[in-house]
PDB file of C-alpha atoms and ligand atoms in Angstrom:
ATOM      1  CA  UNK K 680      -8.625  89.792 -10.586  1.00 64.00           C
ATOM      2  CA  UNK K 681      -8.173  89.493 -14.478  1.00 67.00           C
ATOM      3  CA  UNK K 682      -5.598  87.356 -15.515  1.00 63.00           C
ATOM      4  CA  UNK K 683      -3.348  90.145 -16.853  1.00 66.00           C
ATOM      5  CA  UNK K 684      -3.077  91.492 -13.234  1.00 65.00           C
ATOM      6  CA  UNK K 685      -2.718  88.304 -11.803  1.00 64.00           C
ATOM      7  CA  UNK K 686       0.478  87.685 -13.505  1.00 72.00           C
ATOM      8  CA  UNK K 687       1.474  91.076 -13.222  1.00 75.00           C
ATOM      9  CA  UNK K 688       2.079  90.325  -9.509  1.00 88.00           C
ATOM     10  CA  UNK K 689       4.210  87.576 -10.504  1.00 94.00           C
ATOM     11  CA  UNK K 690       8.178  88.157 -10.684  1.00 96.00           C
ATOM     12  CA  UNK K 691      10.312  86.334 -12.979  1.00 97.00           C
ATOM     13  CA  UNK K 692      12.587  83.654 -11.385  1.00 98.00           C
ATOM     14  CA  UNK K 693      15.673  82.513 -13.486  1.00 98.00           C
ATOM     15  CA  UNK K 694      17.240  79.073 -11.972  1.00 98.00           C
ATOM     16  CA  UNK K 695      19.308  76.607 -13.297  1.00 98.00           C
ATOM     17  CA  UNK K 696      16.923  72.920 -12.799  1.00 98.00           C
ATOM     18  CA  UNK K 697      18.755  69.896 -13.117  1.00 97.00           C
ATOM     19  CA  UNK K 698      21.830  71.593 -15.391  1.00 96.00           C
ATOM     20  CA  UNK K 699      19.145  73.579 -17.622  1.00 97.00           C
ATOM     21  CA  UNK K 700      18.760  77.151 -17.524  1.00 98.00           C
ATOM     22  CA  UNK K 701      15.134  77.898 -16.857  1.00 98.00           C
ATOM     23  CA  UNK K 702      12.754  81.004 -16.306  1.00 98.00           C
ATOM     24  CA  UNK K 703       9.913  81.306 -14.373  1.00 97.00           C
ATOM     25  CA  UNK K 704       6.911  83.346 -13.634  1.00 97.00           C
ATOM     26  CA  UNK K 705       5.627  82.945  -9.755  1.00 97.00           C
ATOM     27  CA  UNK K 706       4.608  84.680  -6.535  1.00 97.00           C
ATOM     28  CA  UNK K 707       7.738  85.162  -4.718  1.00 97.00           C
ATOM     29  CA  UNK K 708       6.182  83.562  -1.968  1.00 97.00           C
ATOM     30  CA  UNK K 709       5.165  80.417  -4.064  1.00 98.00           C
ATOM     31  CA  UNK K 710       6.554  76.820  -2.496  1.00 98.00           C
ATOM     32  CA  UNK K 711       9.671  76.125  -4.771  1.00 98.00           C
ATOM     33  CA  UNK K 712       7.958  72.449  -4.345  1.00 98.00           C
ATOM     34  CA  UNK K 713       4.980  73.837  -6.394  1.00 98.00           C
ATOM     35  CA  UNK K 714       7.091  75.918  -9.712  1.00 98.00           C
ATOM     36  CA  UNK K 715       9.453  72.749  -9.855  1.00 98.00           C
ATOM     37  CA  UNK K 716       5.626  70.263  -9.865  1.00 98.00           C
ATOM     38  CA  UNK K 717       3.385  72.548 -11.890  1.00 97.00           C
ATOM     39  CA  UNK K 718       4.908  75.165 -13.917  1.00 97.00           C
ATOM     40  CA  UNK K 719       8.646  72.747 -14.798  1.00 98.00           C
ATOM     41  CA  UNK K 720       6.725  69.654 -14.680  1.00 98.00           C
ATOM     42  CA  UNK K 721       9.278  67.769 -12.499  1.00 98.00           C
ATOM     43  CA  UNK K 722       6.915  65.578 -10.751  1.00 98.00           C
ATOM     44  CA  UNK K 723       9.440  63.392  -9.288  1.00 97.00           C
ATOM     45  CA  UNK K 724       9.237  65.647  -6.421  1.00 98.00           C
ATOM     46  CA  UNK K 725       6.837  63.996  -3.933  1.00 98.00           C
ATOM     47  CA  UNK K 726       4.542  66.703  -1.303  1.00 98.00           C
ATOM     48  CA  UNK K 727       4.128  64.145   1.746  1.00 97.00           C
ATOM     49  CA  UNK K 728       3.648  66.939   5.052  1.00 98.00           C
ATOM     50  CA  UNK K 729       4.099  69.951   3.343  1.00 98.00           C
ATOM     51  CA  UNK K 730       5.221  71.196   6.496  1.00 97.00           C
ATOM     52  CA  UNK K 731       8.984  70.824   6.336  1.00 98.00           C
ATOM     53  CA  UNK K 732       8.508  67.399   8.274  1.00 98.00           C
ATOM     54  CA  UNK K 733       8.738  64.436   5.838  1.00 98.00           C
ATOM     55  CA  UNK K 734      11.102  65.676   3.493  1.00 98.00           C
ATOM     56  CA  UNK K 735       9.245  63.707   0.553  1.00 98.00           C
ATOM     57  CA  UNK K 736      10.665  66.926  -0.946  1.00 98.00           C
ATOM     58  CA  UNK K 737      13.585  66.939  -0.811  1.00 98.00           C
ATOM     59  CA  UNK K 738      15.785  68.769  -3.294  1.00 98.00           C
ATOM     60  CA  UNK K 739      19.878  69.628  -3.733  1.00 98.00           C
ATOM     61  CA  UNK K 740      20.038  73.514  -3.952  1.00 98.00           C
ATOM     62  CA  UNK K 741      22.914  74.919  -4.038  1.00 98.00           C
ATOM     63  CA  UNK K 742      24.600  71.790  -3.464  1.00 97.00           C
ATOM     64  CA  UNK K 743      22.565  71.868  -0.335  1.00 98.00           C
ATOM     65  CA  UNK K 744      19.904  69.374   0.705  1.00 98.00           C
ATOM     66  CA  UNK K 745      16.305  71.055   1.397  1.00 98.00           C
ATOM     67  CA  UNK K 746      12.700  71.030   1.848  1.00 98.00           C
ATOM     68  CA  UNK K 747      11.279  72.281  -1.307  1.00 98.00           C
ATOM     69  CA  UNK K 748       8.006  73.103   0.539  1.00 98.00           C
ATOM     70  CA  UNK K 749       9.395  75.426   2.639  1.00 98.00           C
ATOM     71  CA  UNK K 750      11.434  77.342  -0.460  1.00 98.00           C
ATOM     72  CA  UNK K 751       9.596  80.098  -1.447  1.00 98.00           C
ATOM     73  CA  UNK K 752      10.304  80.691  -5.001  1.00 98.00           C
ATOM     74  CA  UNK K 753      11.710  83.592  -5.216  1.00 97.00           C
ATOM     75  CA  UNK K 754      14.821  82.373  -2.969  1.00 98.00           C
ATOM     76  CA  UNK K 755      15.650  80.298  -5.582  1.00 98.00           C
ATOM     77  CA  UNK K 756      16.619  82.793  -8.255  1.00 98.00           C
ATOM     78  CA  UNK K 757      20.186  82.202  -8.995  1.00 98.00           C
ATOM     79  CA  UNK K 758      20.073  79.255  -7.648  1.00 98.00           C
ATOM     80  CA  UNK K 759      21.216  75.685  -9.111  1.00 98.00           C
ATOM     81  CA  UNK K 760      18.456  72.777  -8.177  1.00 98.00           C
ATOM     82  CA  UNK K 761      18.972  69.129  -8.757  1.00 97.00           C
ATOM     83  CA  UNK K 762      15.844  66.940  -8.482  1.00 98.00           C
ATOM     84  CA  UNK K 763      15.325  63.339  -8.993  1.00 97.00           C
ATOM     85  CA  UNK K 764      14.943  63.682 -12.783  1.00 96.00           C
ATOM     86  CA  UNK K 765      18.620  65.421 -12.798  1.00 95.00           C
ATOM     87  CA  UNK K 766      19.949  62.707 -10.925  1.00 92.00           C
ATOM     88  CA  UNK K 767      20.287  59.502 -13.846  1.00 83.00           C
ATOM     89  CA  UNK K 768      21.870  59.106 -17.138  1.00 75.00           C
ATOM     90  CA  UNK K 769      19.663  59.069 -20.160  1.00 73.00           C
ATOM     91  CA  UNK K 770      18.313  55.696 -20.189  1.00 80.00           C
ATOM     92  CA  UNK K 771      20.161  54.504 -16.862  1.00 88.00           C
ATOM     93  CA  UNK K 772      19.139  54.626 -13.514  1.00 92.00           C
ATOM     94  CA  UNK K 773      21.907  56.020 -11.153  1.00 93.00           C
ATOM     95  CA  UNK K 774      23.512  53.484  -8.863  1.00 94.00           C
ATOM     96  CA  UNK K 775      20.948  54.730  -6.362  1.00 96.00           C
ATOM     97  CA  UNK K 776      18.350  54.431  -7.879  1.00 95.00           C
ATOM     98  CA  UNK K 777      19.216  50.639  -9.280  1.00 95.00           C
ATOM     99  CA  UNK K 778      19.898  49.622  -5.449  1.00 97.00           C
ATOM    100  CA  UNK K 779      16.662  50.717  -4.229  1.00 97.00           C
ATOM    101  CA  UNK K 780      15.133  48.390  -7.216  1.00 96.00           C
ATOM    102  CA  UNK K 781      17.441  45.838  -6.447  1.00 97.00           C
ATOM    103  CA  UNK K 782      16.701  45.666  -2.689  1.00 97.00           C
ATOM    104  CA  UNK K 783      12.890  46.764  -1.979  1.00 96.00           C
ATOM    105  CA  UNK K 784      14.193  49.893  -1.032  1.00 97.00           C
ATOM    106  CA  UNK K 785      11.060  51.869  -2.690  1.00 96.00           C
ATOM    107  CA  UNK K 786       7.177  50.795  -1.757  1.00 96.00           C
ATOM    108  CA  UNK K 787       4.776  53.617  -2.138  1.00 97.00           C
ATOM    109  CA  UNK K 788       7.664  55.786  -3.692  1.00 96.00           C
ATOM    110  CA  UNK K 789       6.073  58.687  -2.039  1.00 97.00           C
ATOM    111  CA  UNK K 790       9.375  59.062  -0.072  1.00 98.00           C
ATOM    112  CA  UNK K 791      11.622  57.800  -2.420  1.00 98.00           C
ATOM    113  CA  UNK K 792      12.856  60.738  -4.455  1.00 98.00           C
ATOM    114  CA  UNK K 793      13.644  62.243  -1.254  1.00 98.00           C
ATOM    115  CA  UNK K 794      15.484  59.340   0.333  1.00 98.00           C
ATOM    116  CA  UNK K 795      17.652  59.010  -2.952  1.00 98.00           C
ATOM    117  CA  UNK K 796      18.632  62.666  -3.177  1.00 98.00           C
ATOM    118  CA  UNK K 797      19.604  62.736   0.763  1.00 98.00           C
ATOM    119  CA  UNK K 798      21.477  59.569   0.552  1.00 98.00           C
ATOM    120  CA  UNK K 799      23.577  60.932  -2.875  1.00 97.00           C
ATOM    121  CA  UNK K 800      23.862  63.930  -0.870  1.00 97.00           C
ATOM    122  CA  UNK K 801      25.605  62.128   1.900  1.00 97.00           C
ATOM    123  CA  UNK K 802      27.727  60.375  -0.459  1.00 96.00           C
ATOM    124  CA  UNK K 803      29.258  63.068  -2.088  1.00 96.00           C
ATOM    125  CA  UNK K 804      30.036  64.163   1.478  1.00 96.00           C
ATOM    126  CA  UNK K 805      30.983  60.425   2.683  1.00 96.00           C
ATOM    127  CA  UNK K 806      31.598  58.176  -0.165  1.00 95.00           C
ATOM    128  CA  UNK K 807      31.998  55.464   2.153  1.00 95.00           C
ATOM    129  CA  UNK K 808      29.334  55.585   4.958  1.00 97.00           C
ATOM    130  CA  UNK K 809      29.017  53.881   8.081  1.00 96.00           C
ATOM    131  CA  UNK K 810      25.261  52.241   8.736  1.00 96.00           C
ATOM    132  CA  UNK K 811      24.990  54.769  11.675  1.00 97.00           C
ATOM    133  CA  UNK K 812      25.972  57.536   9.065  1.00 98.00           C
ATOM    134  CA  UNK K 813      23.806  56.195   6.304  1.00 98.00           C
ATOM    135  CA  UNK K 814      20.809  56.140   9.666  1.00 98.00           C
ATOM    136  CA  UNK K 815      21.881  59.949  10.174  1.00 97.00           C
ATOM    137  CA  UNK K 816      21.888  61.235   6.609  1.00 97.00           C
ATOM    138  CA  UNK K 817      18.602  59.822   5.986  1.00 98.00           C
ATOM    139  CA  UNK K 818      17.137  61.140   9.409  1.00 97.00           C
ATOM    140  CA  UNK K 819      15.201  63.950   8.018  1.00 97.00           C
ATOM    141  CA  UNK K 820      13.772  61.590   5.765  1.00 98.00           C
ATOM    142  CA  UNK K 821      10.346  59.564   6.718  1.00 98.00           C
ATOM    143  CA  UNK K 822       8.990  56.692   5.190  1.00 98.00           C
ATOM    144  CA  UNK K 823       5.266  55.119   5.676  1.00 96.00           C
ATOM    145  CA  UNK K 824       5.823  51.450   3.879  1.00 96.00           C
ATOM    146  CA  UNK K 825       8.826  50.063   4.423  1.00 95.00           C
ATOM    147  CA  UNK K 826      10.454  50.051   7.873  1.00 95.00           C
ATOM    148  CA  UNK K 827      13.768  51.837   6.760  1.00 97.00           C
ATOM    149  CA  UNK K 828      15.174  48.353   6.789  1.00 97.00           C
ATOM    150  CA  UNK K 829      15.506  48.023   2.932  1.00 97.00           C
ATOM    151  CA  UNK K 830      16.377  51.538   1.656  1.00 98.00           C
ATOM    152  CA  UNK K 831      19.560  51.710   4.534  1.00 98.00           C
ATOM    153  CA  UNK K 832      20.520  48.045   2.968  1.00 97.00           C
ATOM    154  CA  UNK K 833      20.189  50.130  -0.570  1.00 98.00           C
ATOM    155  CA  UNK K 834      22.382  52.665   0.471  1.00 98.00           C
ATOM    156  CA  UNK K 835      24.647  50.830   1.801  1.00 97.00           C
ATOM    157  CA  UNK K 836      24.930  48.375  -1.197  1.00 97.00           C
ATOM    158  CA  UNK K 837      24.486  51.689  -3.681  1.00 96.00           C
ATOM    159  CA  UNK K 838      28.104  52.873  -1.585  1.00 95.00           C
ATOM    160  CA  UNK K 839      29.818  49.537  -2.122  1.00 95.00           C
ATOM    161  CA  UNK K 840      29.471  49.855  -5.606  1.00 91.00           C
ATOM    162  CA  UNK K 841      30.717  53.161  -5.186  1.00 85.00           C
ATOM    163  CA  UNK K 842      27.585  55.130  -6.413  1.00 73.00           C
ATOM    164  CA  UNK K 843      29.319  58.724  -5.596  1.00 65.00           C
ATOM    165  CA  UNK K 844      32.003  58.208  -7.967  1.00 53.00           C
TER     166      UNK K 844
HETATM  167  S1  FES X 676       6.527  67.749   1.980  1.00 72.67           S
HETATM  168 FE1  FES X 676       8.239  68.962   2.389  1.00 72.67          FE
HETATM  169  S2  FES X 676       9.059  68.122   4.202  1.00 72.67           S
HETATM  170 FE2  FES X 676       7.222  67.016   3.896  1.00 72.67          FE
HETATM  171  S1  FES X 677       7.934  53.767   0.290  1.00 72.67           S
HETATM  172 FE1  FES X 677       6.041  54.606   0.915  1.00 72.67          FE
HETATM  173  S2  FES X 677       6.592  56.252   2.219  1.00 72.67           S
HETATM  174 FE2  FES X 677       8.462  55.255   1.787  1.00 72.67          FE
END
């Protein structure tokens, strides 16, 4: 297959990525994980399972928290995606992100992105969780390294300093 007909069979895919209005060419059946990695360059995605198990990558769409890797592209047109990259301040980390430094809560970092995303996404449900709610946000949310002990004291400290606000 040339290249011309190769993108022919493409379909354009207009999204709005972390507040920017963006347009894409992909197979409709593409893995939102892979447009927002290869063609947008938002790495900060992570592909652990790629089987809707680890949720490494994890993304807010539609204000919604889901598995990238199970996305196919072309249900994301219209749709408004925050990734990691959308998630701090120029030149600051969000609260978050600073607790996770702060208390170990990131080893590999494979699963970090994810972890951060589901525990803002929590927040701006719960501002105020409980440890058991902080455990049940995160649930879909596996990590290899660090024994969940650190990144549910990150949340937790991230919420006292009232990181959803
Ligand atoms: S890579 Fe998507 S859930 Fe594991
Ligand atoms: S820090 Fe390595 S998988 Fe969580």
């Amino acid at each position: 297959m040339t290249r011309a007909e190769t993108n022919r069979n493409k379909c354009e895919i207009a999204l709005t990525v972390n507040g920017k209005a963006v347009t894409v060419r992909a197979y409709a059946m593409e893995r939102l994980l892979d447009v927002l990695r290869h063609e947008l360059g938002l790495t900060g995605t992570k592909e652990g399972c790629g089987e809707g198990e680890c949720g490494s990558c994890s993304i807010l769409m539609d204000g919604k928290l889901v598995n990238s890797c199970l996305i196919p592209a072309l249900q994301a047109n219209g749709a408004d995606i925050v990734t990691i990259e959308g998630l701090a301040a120029v030149e600051r980390l969000h609260a978050l992100q600073q607790a996770f430094l702060e208390c170990g809560g990131a080893q590999c970092g494979i699963c970090t992105p994810g972890m951060i995303l589901a525990a803002h996404h929590l927040m701006c449900e719960e501002p105020r969780p409980t440890l058991d709610e902080i455990r049940e946000g995160l649930s879909g949310n596996l990590c290899r390294c660090t024994g969940y002990t650190q990144i549910l004291e990150a949340v937790a400290e991230a919420a006292r300093r009232g990181a959803a606000t």
